XYZ file of C-alpha atoms in Angstrom:
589
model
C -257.811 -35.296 -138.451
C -254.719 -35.870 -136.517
C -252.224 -38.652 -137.496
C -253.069 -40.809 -134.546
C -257.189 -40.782 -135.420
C -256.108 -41.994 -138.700
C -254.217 -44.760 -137.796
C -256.421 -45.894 -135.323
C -258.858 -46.359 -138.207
C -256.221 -49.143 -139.346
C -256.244 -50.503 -136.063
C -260.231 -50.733 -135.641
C -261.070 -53.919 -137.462
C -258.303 -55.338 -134.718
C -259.911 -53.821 -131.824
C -260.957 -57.354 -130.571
C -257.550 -58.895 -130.726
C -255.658 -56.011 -128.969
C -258.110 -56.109 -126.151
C -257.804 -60.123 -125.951
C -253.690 -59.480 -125.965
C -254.218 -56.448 -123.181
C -256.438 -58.919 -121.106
C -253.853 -61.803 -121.717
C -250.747 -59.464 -120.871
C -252.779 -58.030 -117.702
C -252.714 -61.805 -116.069
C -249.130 -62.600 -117.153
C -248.382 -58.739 -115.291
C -250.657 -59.757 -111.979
C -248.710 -62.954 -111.811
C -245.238 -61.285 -111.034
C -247.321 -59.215 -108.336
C -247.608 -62.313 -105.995
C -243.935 -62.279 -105.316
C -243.854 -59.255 -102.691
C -246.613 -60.967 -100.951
C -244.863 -64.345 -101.145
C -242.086 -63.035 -99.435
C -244.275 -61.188 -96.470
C -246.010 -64.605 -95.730
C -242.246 -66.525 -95.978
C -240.974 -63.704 -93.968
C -243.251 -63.034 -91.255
C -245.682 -66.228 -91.328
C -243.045 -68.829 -91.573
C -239.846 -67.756 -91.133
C -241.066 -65.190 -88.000
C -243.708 -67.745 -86.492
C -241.960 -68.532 -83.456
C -245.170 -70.556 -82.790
C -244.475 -72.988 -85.774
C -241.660 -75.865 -84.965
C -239.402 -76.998 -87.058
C -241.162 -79.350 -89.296
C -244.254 -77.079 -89.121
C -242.098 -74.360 -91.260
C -240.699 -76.323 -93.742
C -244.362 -77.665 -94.384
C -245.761 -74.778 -95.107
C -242.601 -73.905 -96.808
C -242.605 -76.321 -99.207
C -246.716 -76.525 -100.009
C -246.211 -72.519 -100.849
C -243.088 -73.064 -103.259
C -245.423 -76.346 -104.410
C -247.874 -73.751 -105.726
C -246.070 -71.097 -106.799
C -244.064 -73.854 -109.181
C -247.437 -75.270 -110.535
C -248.297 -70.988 -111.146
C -244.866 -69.903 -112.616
C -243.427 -73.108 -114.198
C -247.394 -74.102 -115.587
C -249.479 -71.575 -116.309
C -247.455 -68.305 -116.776
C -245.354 -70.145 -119.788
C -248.572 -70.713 -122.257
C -249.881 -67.014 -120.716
C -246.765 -65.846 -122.557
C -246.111 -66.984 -125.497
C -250.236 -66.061 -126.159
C -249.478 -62.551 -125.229
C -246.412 -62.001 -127.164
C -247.942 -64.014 -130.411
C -251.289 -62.126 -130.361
C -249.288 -58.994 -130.257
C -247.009 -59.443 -133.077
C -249.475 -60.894 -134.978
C -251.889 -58.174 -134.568
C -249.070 -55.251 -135.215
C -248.096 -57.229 -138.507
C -251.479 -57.262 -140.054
C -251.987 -53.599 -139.236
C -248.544 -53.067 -140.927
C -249.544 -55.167 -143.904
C -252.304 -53.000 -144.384
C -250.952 -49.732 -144.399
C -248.689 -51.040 -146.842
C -251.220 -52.373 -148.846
C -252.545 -49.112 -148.633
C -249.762 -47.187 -149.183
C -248.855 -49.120 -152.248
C -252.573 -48.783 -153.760
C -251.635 -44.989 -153.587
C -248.490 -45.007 -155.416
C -250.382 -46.724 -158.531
C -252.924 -43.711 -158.600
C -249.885 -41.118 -158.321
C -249.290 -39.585 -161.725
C -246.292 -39.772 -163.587
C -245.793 -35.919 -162.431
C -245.113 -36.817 -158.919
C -242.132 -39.149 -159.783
C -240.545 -37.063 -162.129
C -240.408 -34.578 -158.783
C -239.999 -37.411 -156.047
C -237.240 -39.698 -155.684
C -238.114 -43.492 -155.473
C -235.446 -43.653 -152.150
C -237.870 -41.238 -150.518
C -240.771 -43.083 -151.507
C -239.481 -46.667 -150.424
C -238.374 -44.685 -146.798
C -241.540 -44.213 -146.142
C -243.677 -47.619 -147.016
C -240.523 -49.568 -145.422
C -238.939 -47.111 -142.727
C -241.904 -45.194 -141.365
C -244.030 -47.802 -141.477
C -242.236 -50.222 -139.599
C -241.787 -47.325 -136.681
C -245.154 -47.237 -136.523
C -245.131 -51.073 -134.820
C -244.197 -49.013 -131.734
C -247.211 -47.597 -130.976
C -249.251 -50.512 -131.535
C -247.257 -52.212 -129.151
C -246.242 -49.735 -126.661
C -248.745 -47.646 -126.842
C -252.051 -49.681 -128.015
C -250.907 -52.999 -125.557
C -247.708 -52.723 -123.350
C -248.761 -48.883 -122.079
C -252.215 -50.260 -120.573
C -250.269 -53.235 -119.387
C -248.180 -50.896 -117.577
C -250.287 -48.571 -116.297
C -252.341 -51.637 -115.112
C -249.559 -53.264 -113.227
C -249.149 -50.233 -111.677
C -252.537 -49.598 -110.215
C -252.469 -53.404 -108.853
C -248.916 -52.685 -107.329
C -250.699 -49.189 -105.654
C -253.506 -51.026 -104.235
C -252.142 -54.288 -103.117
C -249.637 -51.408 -100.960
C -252.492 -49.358 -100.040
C -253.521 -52.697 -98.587
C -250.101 -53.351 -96.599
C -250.130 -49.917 -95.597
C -251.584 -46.120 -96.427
C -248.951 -43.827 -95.569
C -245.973 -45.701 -96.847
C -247.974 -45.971 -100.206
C -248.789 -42.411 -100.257
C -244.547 -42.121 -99.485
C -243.930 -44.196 -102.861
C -246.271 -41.874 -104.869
C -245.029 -38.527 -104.012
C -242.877 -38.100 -106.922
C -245.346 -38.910 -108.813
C -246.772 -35.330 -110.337
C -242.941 -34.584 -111.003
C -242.603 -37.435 -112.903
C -245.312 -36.616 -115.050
C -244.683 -33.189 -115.699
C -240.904 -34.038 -116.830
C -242.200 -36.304 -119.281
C -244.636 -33.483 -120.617
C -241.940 -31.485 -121.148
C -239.054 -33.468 -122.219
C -240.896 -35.342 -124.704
C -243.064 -32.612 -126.470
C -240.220 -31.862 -128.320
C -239.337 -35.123 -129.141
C -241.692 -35.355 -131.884
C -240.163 -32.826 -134.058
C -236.381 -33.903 -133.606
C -237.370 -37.663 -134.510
C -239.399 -36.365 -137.547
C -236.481 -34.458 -138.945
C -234.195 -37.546 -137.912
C -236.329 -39.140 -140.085
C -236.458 -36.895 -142.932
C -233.018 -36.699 -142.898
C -232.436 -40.732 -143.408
C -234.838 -40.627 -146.011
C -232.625 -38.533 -147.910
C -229.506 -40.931 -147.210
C -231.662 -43.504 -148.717
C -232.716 -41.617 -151.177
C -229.414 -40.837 -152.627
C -227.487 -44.209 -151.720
C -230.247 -45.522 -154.120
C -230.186 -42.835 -157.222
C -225.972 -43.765 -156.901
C -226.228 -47.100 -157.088
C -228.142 -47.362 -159.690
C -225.664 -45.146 -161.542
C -222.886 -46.612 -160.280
C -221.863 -47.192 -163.767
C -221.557 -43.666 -164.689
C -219.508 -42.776 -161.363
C -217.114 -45.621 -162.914
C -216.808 -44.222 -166.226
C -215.818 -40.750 -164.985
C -213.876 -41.775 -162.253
C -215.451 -39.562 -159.788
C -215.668 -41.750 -156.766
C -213.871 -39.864 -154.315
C -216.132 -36.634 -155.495
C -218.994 -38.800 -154.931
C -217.772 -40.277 -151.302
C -217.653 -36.519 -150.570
C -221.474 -35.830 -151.784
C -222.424 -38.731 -149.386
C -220.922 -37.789 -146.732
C -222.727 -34.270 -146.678
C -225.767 -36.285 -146.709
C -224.965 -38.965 -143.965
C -223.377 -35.838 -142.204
C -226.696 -34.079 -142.028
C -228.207 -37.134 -140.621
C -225.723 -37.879 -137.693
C -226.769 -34.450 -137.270
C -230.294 -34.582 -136.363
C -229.472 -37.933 -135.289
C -227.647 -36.518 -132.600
C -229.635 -33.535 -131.747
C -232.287 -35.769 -131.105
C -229.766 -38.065 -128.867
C -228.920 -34.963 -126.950
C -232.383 -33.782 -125.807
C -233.173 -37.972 -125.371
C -230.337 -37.933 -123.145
C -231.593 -35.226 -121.332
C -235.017 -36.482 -120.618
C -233.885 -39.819 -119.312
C -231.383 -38.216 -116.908
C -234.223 -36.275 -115.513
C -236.961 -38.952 -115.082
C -234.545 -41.466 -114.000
C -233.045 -39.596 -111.522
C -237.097 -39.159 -110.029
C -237.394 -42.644 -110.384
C -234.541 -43.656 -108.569
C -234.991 -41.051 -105.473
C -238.279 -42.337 -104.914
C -237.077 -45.472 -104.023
C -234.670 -44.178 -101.725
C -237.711 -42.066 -99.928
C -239.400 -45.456 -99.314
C -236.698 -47.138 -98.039
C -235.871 -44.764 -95.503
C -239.437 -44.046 -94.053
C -240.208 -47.647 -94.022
C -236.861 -48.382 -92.078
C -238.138 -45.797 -89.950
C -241.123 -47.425 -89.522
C -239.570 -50.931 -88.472
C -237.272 -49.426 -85.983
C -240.166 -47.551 -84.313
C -241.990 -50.713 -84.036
C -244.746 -49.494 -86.731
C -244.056 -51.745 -89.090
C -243.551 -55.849 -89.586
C -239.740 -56.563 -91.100
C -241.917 -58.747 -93.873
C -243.936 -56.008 -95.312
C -240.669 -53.477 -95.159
C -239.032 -56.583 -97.632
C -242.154 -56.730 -99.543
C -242.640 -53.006 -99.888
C -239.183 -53.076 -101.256
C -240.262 -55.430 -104.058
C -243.668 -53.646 -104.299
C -241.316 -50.319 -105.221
C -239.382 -52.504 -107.785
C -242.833 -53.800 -109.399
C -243.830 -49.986 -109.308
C -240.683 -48.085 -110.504
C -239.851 -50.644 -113.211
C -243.190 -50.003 -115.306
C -242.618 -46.355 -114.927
C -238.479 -46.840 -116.347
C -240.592 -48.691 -119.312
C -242.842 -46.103 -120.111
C -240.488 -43.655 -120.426
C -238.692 -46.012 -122.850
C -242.029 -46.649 -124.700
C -242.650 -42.282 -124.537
C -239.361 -42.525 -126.759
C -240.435 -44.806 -128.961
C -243.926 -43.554 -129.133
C -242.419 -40.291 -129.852
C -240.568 -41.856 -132.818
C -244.265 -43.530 -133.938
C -246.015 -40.382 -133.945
C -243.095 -38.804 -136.013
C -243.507 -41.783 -138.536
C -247.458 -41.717 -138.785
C -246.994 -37.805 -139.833
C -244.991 -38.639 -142.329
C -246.790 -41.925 -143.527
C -250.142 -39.588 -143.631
C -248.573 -36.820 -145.658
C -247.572 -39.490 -148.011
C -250.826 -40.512 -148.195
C -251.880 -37.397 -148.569
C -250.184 -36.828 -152.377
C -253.062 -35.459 -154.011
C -253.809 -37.592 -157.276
C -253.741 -35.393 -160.402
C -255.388 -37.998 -162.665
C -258.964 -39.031 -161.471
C -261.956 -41.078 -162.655
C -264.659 -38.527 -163.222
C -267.557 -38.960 -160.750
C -269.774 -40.410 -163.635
C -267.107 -41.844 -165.373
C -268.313 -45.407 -167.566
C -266.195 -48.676 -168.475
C -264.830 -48.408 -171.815
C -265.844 -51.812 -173.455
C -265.575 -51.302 -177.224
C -263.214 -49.469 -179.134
C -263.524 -48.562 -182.506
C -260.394 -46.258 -182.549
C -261.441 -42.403 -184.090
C -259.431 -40.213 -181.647
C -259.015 -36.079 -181.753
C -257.497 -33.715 -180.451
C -259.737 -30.550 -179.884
C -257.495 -27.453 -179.379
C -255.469 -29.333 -176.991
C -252.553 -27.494 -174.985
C -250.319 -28.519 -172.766
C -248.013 -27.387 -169.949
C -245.944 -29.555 -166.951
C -245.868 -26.439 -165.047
C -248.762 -23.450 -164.475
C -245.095 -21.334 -164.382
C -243.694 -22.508 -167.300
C -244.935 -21.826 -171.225
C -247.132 -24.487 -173.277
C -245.486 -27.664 -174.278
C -248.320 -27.851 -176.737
C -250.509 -25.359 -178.545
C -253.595 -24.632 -179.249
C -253.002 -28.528 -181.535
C -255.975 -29.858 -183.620
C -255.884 -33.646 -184.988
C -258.178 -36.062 -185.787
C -257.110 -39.607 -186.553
C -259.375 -42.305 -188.178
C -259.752 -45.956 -187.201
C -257.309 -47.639 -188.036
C -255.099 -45.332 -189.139
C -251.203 -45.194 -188.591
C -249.920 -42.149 -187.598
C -245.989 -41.329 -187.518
C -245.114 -38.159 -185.096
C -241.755 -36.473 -186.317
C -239.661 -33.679 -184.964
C -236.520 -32.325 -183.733
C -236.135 -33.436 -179.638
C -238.423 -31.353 -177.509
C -240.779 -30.512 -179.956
C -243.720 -32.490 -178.054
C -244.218 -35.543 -179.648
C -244.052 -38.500 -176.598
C -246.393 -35.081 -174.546
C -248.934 -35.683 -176.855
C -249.077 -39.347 -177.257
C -248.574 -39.962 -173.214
C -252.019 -37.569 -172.924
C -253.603 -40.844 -174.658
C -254.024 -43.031 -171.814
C -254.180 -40.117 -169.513
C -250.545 -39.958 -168.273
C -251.053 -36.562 -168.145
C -253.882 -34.763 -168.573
C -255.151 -31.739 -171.117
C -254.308 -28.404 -169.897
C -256.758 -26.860 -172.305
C -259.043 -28.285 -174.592
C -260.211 -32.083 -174.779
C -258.921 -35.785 -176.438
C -261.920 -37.632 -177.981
C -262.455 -41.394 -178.260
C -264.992 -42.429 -180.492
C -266.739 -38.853 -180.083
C -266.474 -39.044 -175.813
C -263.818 -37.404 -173.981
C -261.518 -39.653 -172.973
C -262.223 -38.283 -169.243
C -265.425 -39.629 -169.347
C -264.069 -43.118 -169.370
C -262.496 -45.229 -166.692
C -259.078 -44.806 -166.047
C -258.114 -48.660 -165.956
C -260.422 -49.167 -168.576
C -259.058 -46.724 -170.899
C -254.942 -47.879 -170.751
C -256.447 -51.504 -170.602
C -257.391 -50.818 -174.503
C -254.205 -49.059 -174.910
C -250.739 -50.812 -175.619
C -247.538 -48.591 -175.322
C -243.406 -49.353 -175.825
C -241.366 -46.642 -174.321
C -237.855 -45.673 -175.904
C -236.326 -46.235 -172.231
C -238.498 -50.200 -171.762
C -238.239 -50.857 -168.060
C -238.154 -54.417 -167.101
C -238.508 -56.231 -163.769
C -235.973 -58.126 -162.236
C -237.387 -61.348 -162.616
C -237.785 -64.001 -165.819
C -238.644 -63.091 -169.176
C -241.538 -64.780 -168.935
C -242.912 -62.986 -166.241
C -241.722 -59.256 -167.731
C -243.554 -60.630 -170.792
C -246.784 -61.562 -168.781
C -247.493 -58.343 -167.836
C -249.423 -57.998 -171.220
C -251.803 -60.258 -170.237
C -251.139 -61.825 -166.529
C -252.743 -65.117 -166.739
C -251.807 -66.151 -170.475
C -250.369 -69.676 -171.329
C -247.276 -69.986 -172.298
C -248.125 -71.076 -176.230
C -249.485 -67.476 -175.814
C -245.825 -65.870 -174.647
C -244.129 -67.795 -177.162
C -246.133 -66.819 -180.096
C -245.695 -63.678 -178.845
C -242.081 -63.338 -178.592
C -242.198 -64.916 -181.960
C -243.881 -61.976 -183.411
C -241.463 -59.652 -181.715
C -238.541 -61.372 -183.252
C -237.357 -62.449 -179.832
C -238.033 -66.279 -179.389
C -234.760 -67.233 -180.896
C -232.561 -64.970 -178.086
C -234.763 -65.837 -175.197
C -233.835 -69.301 -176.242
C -230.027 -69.084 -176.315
C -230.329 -67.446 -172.392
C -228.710 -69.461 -169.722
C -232.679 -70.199 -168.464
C -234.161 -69.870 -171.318
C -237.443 -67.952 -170.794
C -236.804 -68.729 -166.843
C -234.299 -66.707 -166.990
C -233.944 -63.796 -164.793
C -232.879 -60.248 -166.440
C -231.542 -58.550 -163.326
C -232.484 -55.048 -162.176
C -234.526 -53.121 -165.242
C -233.300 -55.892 -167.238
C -229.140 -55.265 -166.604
C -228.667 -58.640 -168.303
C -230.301 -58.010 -171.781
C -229.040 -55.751 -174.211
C -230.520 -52.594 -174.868
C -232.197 -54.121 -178.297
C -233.151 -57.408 -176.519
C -235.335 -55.346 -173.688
C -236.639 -53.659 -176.232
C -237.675 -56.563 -178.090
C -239.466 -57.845 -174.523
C -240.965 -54.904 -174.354
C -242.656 -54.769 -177.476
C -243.725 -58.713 -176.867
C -245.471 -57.502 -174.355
C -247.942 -55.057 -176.402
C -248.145 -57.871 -179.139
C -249.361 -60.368 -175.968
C -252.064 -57.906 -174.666
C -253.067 -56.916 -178.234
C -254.556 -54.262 -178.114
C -256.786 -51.814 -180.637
C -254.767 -48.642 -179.713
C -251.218 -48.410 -180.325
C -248.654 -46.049 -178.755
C -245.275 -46.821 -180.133
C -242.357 -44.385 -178.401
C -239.326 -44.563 -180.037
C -239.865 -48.221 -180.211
C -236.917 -49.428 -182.349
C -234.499 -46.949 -181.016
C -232.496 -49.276 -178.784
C -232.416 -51.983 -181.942
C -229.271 -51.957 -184.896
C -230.845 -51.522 -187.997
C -230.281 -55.549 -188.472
C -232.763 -56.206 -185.989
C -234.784 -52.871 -186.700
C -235.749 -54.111 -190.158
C -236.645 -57.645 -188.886
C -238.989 -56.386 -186.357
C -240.369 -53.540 -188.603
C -242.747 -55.932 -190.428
C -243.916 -57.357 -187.275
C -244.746 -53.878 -185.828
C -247.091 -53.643 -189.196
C -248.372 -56.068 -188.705
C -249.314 -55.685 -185.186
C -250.350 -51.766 -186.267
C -253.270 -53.321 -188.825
C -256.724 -52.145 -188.332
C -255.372 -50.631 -185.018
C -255.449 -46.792 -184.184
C -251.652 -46.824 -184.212
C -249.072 -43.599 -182.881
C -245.855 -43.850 -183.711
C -243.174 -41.520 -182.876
C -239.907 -42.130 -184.257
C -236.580 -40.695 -184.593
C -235.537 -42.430 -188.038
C -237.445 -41.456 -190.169
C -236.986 -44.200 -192.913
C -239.361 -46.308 -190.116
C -242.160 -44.308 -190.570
C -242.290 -43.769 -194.366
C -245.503 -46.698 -194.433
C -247.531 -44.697 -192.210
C -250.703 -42.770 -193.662
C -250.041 -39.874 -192.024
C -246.721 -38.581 -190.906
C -246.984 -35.244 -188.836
C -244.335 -33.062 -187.938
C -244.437 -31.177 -185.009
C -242.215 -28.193 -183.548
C -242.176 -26.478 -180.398
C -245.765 -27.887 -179.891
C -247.301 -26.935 -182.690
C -248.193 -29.143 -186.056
C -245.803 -27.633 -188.883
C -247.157 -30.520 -191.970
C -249.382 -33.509 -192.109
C -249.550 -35.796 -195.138
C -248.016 -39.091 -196.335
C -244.452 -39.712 -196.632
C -244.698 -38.703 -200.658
C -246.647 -36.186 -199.892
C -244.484 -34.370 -197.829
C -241.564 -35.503 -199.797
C -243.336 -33.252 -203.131
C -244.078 -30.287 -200.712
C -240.617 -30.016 -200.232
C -240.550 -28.154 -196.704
C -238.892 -28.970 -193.166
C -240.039 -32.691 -193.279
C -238.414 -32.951 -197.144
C -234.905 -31.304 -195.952
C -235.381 -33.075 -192.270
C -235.159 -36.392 -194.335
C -232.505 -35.572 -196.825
C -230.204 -34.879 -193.962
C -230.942 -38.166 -192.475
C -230.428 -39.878 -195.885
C -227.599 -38.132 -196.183
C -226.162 -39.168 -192.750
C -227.055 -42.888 -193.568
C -225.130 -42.843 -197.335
C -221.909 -41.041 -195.543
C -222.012 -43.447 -192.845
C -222.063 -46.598 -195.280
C -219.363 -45.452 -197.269
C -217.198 -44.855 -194.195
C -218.097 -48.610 -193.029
């Protein structure tokens, strides 16, 4: 289905109102029309009447220029404004909801297509694109037919004054159409790449300022003026490019559009000097060609910007064509009650069909309840297997159980709505604390959020903020410390409270002050919960039932923290190195 069908299925529930703006628009066109035949009667009726005296012209005069002040100063004001509200505020809704749209999609996107997409290439397209799209509603859905209309009234009402100087003023006419078949076929492509190409401005104007701070640090900002201007470079480009063949077209058509004109005028000079033709309907025809030419200068303006829609739509529609790797089974069920046995079944994993398995061939079962600590050196697969919970990603091989069901039997929302999870890298919104905290449980009160941040051991700092719990936190939470967003972060999970647990590196952004004070609280949170933790420090985990230890994807030793202290293999030395590292750093304090 081309682009075009597809948006017109946006359009469709607004059929009504664009044909009530068209009709509007049509009798604000028609009124304009009465001006060449105003100046005909003034001309030849009045002016010419050598029968009329004096007083007899100026009567007739003035009653004329009576009514065409009631029609112009009157009526066409209110015609107006009602065309050019109805239009904008039909092209807004259908922008609103493609946007609506286009934002639904992004939530169902997995977390695979933003690790290969970047968000200023995203945000081009919902803003940008989008809002070139307006174009075509306008000039193409309203203002074309408006044009086209005028047109045909202008043709007729001359066909009426006179056949073969009409058929004169449309003799251009195939020529006209055929340049703008050519010129503007090509159009399409250059304004899509245009496009592409500003995308990827946008794209990396916002990846470097958001790390403006490291372009600081190194001092690299005249390295980094250089990147950007490859990349605004390649858009003046294609900007230009598509300015020169532009350029082109309009020379063309405008030159066709102005010789026709000059055609007209000569014949119909002809015409009055051989007698053949009234001196009022030669001045009127002259306004006729300006009511006829003028519509034809704005459609090749609105083949432009049409041009630029069409470009936009593509690229809107192959957005919205992002295929979503995690689905809801066809006769997948709500997940009401959980009772929190999960397993892995021979679960592997891999990012990539090109690349090897991030995990292998991996086999756990984990009771109600239970707490279970995931250990490892980086990269060995630990946040992979705990993200394939709540279906971040899904099982390459093999299956995740829930209670005895596949966890891809289950709604998606319903599954991460009984799942709470605190990334190492927390990202916050830009607005209050209260509201980052709120997204545990949108709709909570706010003795709710307190006792929450209470349990989190972060009441006491919200306090002290310049707003208090009002207060804003910036961009992904720029005004909190590292340990204070984490502290949000996990207020969050205790405010939705749920039965399963994910906890990511949790504590790794907190000192060991605050780690310690928080520690009981995450305990406490973790009892008679299904809880995952995966840690780095390994003294944080030593309370779970189960600590596993994976490496390059594959379970090494499972068993309690004494357990696998006695057994005396890679966990045992793994945590006499860290002891080691904490008693040498101490004594150098």
């Amino acid at each position: 289905m081309s682009s075009i069908r597809r948006y017109l299925h946006f359009v469709k529930p607004y059929r009504l109102q664009i044909i009530g703006t068209i009709i509007i628009g049509v009798i604000k066109f028609s009124i304009p029309l009465i001006i060449p035949m105003l100046i005909k009667y003034v001309v030849d009726d009045i002016v010419g009447n050598h029968a009329l005296t004096h007083d007899g012209k100026i009567n007739k005069l003035m009653l004329i220029m009576g009514v065409m002040i009631v029609v112009f100063v009157v009526l066409r004001p209110p015609i107006e404004y009602y065309r050019q509200y109805f239009a904008q505020w039909t092209s807004s809704k259908i922008l609103y909801d493609i946007r609506n749209t286009m934002y639904t999609h992004i939530q169902k996107l997995s977390f695979t297509y933003f690790s290969n997409t970047r968000v200023g290439e995203i945000i081009s397209r919902v803003i940008n694109d989008v809002e070139q799209t307006k174009t075509f509603v306008i000039s193409g859905l309203m203002n074309l037919w408006l044009d086209i209309a005028t047109i045909v009234l202008a043709i007729i009402i001359m066909f009426y004054m006179n056949v073969k100087l009409t058929i004169v003023s449309v003799l251009l006419f195939p020529l006209y159409a055929f340049s703008v078949r050519y010129f503007f076929g090509n159009l399409r492509k250059l304004t899509r790449a245009r496009s592409q190409a500003l995308a990827e401005v946008q794209s990396y104007l916002h990846e470097r300022v958001q790390g403006m701070p490291v372009i600081k640090s190194f001092a690299i900002e005249e390295y980094e003026h250089g990147q950007f201007d490859k990349q605004n470079k390649n858009f003046l480009d294609k900007a230009l490019q598509h300015t020169n063949w532009n350029a082109k077209a309009f020379s063309v058509v405008n030159t066709i559009t102005d010789i026709a004109p000059l055609i007209v005028i000569g014949y119909s000079a002809y015409l009055v000097i051989q007698d053949q033709l009234s001196l009022g309907t030669m001045v009127a025809f002259f306004a006729y060609i300006d009511k006829l030419y003028n519509p034809l200068r704005r459609l090749v303006n609105s083949s432009t910007t049409i041009t630029q829609s069409f470009a936009s739509m593509d690229r809107v529609f192959e957005f919205l064509d992002e295929k979503y790797d995690i689905v809801d089974a066809p006769d997948a069920r709500v997940l009401d009650v959980v009772h929190g046995d999960i397993s892995f079944e021979n679960v592997q994993f891999t990012y990539n069909d090109k690349e090897e398995m991030v995990l292998k061939e991996l086999n756990l079962h984990v009771k109600r309840g239970e707490t279970i600590a995931l250990v490892g050196m980086s990269g060995g697969g630990k946040s992979t297997l705990v993200s394939l919970i709540p279906r971040f990603y899904d099982v390459t091989e093999g299956r995740i159980t829930l209670d005895g069901v596949d966890i891809r039997k289950f709604k998606l929302q319903t599954l991460r709505d009984k799942i709470g999870v605190v990334f190492q890298d927390n990202i916050l919104f830009s607005e209050s604390v209260m509201d980052n905290i709120l997204l545990g449980k949108p709709g909570a009160s706010d003795e709710e959020v307190y006792d929450a941040a209470k349990a989190a051991n972060a009441h006491e700092f919200i306090l002290n903020l310049s707003d208090g719990y009002n207060t804003k936190v910036g961009e992904r939470g720029v005004k909190l410390s590292g340990g204070q967003k984490q502290r949000v972060a996990i207020a969050r999970v205790f405010l939705k409270n749920p039965p399963i647990l994910i906890l990511d590196e949790a504590t790794s952004a907190l000192d060991l002050e605050s780690e310690h004070s928080i520690q009981e609280s995450l305990e406490e949170l973790a009892k008679d919960r299904t809880t995952f933790i995966v840690a780095h420090r390994l003294s944080t985990i030593t309370h779970a039932n189960r600590i596993v230890l994976i490496e390059h994807g594959q379970i090494v030793e499972i068993g309690s923290h004494e357990e696998l202290k006695a057994k005396q293999g890679n966990y045992y030395k793994l945590f006499q190195v860290q002891q080691l590292e904490h008693v040498e750093k101490t004594e150098a304090e």
